mmCIF file of C-alpha atoms and ligand atoms in Angstrom:
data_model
loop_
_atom_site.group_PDB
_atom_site.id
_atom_site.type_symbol
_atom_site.label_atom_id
_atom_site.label_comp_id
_atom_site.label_asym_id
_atom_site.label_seq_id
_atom_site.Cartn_x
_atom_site.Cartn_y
_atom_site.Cartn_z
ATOM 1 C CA UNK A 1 -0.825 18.542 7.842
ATOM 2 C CA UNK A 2 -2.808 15.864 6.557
ATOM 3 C CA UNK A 3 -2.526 12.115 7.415
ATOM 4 C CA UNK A 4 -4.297 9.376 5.238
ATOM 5 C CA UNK A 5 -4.758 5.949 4.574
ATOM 6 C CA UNK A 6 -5.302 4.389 0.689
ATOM 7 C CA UNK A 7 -7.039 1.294 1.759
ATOM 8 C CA UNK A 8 -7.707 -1.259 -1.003
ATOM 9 C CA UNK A 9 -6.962 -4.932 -2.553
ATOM 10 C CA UNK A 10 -3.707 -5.790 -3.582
ATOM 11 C CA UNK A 11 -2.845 -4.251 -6.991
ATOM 12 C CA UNK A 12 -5.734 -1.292 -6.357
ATOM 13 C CA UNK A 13 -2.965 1.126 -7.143
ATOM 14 C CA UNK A 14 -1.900 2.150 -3.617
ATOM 15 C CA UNK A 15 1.341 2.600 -4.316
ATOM 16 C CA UNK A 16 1.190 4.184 -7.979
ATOM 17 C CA UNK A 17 -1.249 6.970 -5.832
ATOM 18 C CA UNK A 18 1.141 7.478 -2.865
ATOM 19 C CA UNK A 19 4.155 8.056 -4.893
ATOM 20 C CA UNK A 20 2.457 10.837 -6.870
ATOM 21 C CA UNK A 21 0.924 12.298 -3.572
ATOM 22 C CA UNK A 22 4.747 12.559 -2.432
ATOM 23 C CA UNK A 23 5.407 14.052 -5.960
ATOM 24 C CA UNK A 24 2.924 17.021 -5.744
ATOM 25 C CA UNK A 25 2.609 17.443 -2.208
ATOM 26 C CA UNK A 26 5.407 16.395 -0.111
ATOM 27 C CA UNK A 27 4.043 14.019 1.737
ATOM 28 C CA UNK A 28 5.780 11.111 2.989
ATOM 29 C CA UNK A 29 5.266 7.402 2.363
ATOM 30 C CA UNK A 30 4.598 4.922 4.665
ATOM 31 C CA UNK A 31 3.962 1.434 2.490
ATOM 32 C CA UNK A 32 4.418 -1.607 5.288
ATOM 33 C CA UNK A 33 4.959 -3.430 2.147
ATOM 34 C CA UNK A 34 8.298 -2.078 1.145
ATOM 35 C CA UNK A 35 9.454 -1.930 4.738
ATOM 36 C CA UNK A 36 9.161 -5.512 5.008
ATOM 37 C CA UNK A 37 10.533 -6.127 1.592
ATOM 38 C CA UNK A 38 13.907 -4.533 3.151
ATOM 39 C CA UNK A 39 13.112 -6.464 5.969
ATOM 40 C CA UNK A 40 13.604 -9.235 4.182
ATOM 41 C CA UNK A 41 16.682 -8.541 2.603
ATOM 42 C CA UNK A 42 18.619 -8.380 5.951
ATOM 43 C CA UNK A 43 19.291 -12.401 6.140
ATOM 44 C CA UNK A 44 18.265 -12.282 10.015
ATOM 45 C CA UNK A 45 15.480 -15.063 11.211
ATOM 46 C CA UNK A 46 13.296 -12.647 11.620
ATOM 47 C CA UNK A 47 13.875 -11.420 7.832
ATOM 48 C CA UNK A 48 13.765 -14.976 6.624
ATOM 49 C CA UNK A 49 10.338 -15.194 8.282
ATOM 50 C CA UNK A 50 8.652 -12.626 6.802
ATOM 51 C CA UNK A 51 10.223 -13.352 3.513
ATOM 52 C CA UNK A 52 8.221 -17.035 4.026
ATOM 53 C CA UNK A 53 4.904 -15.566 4.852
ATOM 54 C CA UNK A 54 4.562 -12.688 2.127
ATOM 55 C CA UNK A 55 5.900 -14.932 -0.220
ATOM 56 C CA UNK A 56 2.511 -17.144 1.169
ATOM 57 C CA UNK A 57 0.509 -14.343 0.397
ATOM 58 C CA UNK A 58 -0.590 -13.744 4.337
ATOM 59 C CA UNK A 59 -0.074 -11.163 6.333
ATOM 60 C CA UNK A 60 2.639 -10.244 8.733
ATOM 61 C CA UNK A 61 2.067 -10.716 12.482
ATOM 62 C CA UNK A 62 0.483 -7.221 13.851
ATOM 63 C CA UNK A 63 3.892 -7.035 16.371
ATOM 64 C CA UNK A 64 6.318 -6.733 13.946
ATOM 65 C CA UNK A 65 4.433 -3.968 11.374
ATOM 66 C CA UNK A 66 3.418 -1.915 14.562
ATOM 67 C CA UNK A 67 6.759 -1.924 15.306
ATOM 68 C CA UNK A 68 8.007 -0.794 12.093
ATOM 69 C CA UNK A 69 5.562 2.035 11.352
ATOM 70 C CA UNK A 70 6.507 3.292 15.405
ATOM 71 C CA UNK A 71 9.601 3.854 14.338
ATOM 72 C CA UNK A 72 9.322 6.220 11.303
ATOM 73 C CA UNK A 73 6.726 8.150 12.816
ATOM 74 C CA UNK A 74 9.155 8.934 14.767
ATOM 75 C CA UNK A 75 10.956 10.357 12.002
ATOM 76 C CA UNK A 76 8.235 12.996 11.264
ATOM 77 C CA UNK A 77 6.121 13.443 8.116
ATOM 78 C CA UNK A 78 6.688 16.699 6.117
ATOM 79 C CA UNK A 79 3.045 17.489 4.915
ATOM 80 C CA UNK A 80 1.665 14.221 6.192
ATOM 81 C CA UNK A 81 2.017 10.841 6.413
ATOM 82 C CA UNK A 82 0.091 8.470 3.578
ATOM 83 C CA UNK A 83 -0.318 4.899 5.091
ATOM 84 C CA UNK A 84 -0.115 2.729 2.357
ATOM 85 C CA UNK A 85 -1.149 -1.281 2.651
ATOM 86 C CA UNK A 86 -1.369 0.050 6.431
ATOM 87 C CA UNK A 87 -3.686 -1.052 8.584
ATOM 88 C CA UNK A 88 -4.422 -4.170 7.489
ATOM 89 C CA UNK A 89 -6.115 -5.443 10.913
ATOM 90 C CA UNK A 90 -7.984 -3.880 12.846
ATOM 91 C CA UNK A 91 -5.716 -3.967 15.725
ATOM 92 C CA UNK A 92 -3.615 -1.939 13.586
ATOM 93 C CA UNK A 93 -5.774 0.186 12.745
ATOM 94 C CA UNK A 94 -6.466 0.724 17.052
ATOM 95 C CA UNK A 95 -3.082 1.003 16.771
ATOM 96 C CA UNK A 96 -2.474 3.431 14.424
ATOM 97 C CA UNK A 97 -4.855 5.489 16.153
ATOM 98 C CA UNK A 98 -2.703 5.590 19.179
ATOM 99 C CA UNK A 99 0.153 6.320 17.943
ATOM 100 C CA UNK A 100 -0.700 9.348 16.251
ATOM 101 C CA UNK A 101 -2.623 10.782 19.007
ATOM 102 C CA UNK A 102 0.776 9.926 21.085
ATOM 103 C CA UNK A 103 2.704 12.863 18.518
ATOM 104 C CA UNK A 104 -0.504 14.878 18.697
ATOM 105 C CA UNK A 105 -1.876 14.172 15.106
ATOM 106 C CA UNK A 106 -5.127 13.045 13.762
ATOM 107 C CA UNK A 107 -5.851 10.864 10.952
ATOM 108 C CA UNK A 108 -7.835 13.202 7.649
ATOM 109 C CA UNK A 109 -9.124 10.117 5.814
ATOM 110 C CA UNK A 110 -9.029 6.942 4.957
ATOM 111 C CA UNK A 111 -9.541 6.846 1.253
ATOM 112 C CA UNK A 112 -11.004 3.019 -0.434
ATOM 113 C CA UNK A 113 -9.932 2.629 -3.750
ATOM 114 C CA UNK A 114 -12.690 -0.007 -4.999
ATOM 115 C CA UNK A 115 -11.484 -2.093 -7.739
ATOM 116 C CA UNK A 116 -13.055 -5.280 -9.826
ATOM 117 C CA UNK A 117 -11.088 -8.400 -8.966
ATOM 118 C CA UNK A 118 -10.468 -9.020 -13.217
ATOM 119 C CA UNK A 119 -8.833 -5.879 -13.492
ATOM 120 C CA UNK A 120 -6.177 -7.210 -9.699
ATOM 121 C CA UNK A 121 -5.482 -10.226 -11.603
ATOM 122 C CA UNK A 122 -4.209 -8.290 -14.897
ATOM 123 C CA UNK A 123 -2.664 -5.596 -12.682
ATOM 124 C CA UNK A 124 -0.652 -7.891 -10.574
ATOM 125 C CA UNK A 125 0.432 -10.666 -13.175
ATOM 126 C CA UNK A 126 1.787 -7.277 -15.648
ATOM 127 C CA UNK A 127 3.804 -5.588 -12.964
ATOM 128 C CA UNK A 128 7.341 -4.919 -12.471
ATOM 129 C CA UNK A 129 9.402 -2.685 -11.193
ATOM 130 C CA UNK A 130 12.791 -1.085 -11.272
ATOM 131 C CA UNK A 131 15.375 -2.585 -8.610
ATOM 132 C CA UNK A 132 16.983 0.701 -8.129
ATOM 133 C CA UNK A 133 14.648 3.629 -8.184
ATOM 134 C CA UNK A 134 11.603 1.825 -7.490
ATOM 135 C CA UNK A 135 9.738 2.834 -10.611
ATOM 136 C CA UNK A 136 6.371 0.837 -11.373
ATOM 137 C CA UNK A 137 5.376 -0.823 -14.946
ATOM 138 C CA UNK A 138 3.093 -2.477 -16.445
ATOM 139 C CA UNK A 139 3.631 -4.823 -19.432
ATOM 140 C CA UNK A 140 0.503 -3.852 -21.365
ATOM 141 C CA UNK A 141 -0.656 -0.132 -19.752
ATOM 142 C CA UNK A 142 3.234 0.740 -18.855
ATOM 143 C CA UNK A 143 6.116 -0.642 -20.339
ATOM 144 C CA UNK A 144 9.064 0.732 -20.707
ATOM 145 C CA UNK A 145 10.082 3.172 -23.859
ATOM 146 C CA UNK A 146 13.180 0.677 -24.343
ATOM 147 C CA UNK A 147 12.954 -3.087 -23.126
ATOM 148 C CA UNK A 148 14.739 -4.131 -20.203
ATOM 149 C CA UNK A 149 15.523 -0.661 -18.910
ATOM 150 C CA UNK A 150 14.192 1.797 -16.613
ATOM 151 C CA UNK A 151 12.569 4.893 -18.257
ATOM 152 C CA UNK A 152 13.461 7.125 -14.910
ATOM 153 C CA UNK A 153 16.816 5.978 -13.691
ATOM 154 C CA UNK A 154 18.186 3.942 -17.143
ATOM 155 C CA UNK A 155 18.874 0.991 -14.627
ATOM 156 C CA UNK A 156 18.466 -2.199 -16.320
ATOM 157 C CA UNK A 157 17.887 -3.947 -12.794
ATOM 158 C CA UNK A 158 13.794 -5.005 -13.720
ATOM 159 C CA UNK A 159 12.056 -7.168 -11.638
ATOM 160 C CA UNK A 160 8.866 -8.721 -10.493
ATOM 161 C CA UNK A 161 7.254 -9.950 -6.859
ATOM 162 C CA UNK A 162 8.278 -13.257 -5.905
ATOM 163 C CA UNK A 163 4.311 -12.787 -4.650
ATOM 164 C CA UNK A 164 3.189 -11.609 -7.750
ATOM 165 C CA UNK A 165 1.410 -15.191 -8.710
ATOM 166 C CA UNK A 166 -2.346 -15.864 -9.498
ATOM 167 C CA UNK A 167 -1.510 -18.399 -7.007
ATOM 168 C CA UNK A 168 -0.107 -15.949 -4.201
ATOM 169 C CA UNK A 169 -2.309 -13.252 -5.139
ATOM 170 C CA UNK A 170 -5.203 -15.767 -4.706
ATOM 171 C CA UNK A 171 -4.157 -15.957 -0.845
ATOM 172 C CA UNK A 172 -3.620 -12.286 -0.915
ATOM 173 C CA UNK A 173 -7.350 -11.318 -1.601
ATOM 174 C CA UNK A 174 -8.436 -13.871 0.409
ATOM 175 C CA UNK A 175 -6.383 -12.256 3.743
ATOM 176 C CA UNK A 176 -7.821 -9.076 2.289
ATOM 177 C CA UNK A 177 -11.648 -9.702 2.429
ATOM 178 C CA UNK A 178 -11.253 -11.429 5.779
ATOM 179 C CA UNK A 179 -9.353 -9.569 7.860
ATOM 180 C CA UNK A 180 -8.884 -5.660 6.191
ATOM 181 C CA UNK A 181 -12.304 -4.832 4.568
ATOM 182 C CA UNK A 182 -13.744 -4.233 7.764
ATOM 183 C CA UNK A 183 -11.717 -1.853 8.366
ATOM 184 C CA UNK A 184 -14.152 -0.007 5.887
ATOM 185 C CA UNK A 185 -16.705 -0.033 8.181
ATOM 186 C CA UNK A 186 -14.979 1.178 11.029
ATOM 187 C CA UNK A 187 -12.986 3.898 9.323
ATOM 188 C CA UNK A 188 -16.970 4.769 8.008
ATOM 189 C CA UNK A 189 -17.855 4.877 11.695
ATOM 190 C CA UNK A 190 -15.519 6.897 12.577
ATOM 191 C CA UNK A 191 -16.305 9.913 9.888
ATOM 192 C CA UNK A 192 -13.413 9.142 7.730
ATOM 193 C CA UNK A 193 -14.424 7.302 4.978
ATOM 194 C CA UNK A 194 -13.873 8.526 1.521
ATOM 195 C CA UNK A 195 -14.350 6.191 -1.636
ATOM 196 C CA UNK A 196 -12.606 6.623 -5.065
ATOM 197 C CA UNK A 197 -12.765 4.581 -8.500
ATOM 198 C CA UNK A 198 -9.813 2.779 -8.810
ATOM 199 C CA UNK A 199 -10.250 1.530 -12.640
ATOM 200 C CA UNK A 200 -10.108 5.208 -14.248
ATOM 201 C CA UNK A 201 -6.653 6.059 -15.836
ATOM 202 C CA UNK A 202 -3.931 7.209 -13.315
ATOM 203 C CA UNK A 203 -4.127 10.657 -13.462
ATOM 204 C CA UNK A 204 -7.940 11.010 -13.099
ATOM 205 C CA UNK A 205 -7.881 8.269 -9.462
ATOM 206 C CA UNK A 206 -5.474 10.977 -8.403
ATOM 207 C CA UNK A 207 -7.631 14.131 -9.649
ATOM 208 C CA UNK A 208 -9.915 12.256 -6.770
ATOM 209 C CA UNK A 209 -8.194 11.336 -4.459
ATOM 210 C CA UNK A 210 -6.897 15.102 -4.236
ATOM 211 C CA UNK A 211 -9.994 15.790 -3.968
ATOM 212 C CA UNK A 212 -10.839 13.683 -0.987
ATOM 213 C CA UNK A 213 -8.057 15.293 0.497
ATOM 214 C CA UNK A 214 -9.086 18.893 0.132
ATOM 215 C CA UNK A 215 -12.509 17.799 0.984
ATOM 216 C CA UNK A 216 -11.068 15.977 4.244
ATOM 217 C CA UNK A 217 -8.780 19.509 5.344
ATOM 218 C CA UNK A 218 -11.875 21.591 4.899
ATOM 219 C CA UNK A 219 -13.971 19.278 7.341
HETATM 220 P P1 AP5 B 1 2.039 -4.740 -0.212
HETATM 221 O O1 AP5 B 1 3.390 -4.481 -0.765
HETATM 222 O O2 AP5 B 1 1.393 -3.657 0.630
HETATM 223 O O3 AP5 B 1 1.108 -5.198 -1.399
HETATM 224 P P2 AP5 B 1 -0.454 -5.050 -1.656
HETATM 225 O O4 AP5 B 1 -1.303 -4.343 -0.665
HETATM 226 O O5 AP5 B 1 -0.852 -6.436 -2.019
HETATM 227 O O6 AP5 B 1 -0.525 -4.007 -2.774
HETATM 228 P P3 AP5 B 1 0.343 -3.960 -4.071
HETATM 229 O O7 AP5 B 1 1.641 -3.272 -3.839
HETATM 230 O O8 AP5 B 1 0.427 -5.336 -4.696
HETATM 231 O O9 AP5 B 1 -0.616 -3.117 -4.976
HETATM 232 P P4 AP5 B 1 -0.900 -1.548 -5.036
HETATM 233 O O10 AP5 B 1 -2.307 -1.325 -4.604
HETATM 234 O O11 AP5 B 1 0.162 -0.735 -4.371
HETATM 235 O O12 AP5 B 1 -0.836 -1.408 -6.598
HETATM 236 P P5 AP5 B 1 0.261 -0.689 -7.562
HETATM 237 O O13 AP5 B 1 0.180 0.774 -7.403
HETATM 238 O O14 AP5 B 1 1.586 -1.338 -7.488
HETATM 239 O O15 AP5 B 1 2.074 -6.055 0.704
HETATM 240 C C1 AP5 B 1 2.730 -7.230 0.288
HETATM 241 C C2 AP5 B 1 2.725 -8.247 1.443
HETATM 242 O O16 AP5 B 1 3.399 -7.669 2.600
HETATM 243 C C3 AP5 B 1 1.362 -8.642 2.007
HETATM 244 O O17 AP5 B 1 0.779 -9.683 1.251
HETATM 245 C C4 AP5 B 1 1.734 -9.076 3.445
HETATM 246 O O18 AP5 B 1 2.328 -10.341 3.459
HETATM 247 C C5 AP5 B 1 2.786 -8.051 3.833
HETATM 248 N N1 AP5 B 1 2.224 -6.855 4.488
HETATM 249 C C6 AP5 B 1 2.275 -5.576 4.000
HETATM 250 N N2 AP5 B 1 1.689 -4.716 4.841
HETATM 251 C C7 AP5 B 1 1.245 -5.467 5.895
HETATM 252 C C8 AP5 B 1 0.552 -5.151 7.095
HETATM 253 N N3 AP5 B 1 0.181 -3.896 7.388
HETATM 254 N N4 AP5 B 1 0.253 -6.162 7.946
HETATM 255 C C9 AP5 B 1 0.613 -7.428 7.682
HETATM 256 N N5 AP5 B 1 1.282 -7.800 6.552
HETATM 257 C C10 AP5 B 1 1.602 -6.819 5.673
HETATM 258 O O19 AP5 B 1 -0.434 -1.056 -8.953
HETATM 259 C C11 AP5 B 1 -0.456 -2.390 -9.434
HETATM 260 C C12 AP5 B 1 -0.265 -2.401 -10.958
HETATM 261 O O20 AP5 B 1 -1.356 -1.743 -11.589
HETATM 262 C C13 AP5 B 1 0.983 -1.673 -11.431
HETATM 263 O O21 AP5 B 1 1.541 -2.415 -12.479
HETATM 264 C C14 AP5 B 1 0.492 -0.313 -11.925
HETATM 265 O O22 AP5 B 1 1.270 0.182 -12.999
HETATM 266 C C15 AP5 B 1 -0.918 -0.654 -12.398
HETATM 267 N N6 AP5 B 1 -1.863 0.444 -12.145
HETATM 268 C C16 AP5 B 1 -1.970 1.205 -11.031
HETATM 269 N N7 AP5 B 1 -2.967 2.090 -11.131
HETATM 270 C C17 AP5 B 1 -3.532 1.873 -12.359
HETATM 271 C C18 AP5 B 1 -4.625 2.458 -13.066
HETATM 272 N N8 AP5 B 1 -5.356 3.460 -12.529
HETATM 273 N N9 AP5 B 1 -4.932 1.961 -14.292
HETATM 274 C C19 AP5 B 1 -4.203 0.954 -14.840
HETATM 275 N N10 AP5 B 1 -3.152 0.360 -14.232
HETATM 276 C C20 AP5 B 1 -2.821 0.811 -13.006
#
């Protein structure tokens, strides 16, 4: 079993990678981002919250995320878990470390997907995604075969991040430079670092990342 991390900038293509890695190899997805999207939608005060601060563009207090990934590690993770957008801190990242030694697992590797901040601001402003299966686009490198519907599902529920701004994603890389790139040095430290090229086409970031991984099993 193998458990990584995809560590990058907002719009690196984290999630694009983690939903073909649970494609092709069964693993299971752990994005903090969509948990606290359907966080969100449950009109609690915490929910409304966390709606306010993404919406910002900053992150999400360490308590509640912890708390969130706790509770589907719980759940088990068929051929590993891929952490995706978490840690963010690092007191998540301590944290993260704990809690997989507490259900007897290591981490593999924690995989940087290094992107130029031109091609974020292109990436993010394009994006949308289907309401119902969860299907990324792109306007320019992925649209949809017929306008206003979903290619996988035929849903014609299409929509973008309400933080999917130049203004938002400003804040974004801001809170990602400051407080989750050094996790790059201490995942490095640890032994664990692997580095991909995040501006290739899709398939060939995933032809390395699978390799990272099989290079990371073999260690
Ligand atoms: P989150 O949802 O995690 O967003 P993010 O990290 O900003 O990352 P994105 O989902 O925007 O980008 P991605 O790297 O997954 O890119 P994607 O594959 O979609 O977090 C949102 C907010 O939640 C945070 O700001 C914070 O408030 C909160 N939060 C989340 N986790 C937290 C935590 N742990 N602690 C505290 N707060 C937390 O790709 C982007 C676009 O590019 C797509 O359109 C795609 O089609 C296209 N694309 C992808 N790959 C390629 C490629 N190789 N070539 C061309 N186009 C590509």
């Amino acid at each position: 079993m193998a458990n990584i991390i995809l560590l990058g900038p907002p719009g690196a293509g984290k999630g694009t990678q983690a939903r073909l890695l649970v494609e092709r190899r069964g693993m299971v997805q752990l994005s903090t981002g969509d948990m606290l999207r359907e966080a969100k939608t449950a009109d609690t005060p915490m929910g409304r919250r966390v709606a306010e601060v993404m919406a910002r563009g900053q992150l999400v207090s360490d308590e509640i995320v912890i708390g969130l990934i706790e509770e589907r590690l719980k759940a088990g993770g068929g051929a590993g878990f891929i952490f995706d957008g978490f840690p963010r801190t690092l007191a998540q990242a301590d944290a993260l470390a704990r809690l997989l030694e507490r259900i007897g697992q290591r981490l593999s590797a924690a995989i940087e997907m290094r992107v130029d901040d031109e091609a974020l601001l292109a990436r993010i402003v394009g994006r949308f995604s289907c309401g119902a299966c969860g299907e990324v686009y792109h306007d320019q490198s992925h649209p949809t075969a017929v306008p206003g519907v979903c290619d996988a599902c035929g849903s014609t529920d299409l929509r973008r991040r309400a933080d999917d701004t130049e203004e938002s994603l400003k804040q974004r890389m801001l809170e990602y430079y400051k407080k989750t790139s050094p996790l790059i040095g201490y995942y490095y430290a640890l032994g664990d670092h692997y580095v991909v090229d995040g501006l290739g086409e899709i398939e060939a970031v995933a032809a390395a990342i699978a390799a990272a991984l099989d290079s990371a099993n073999s260690s």
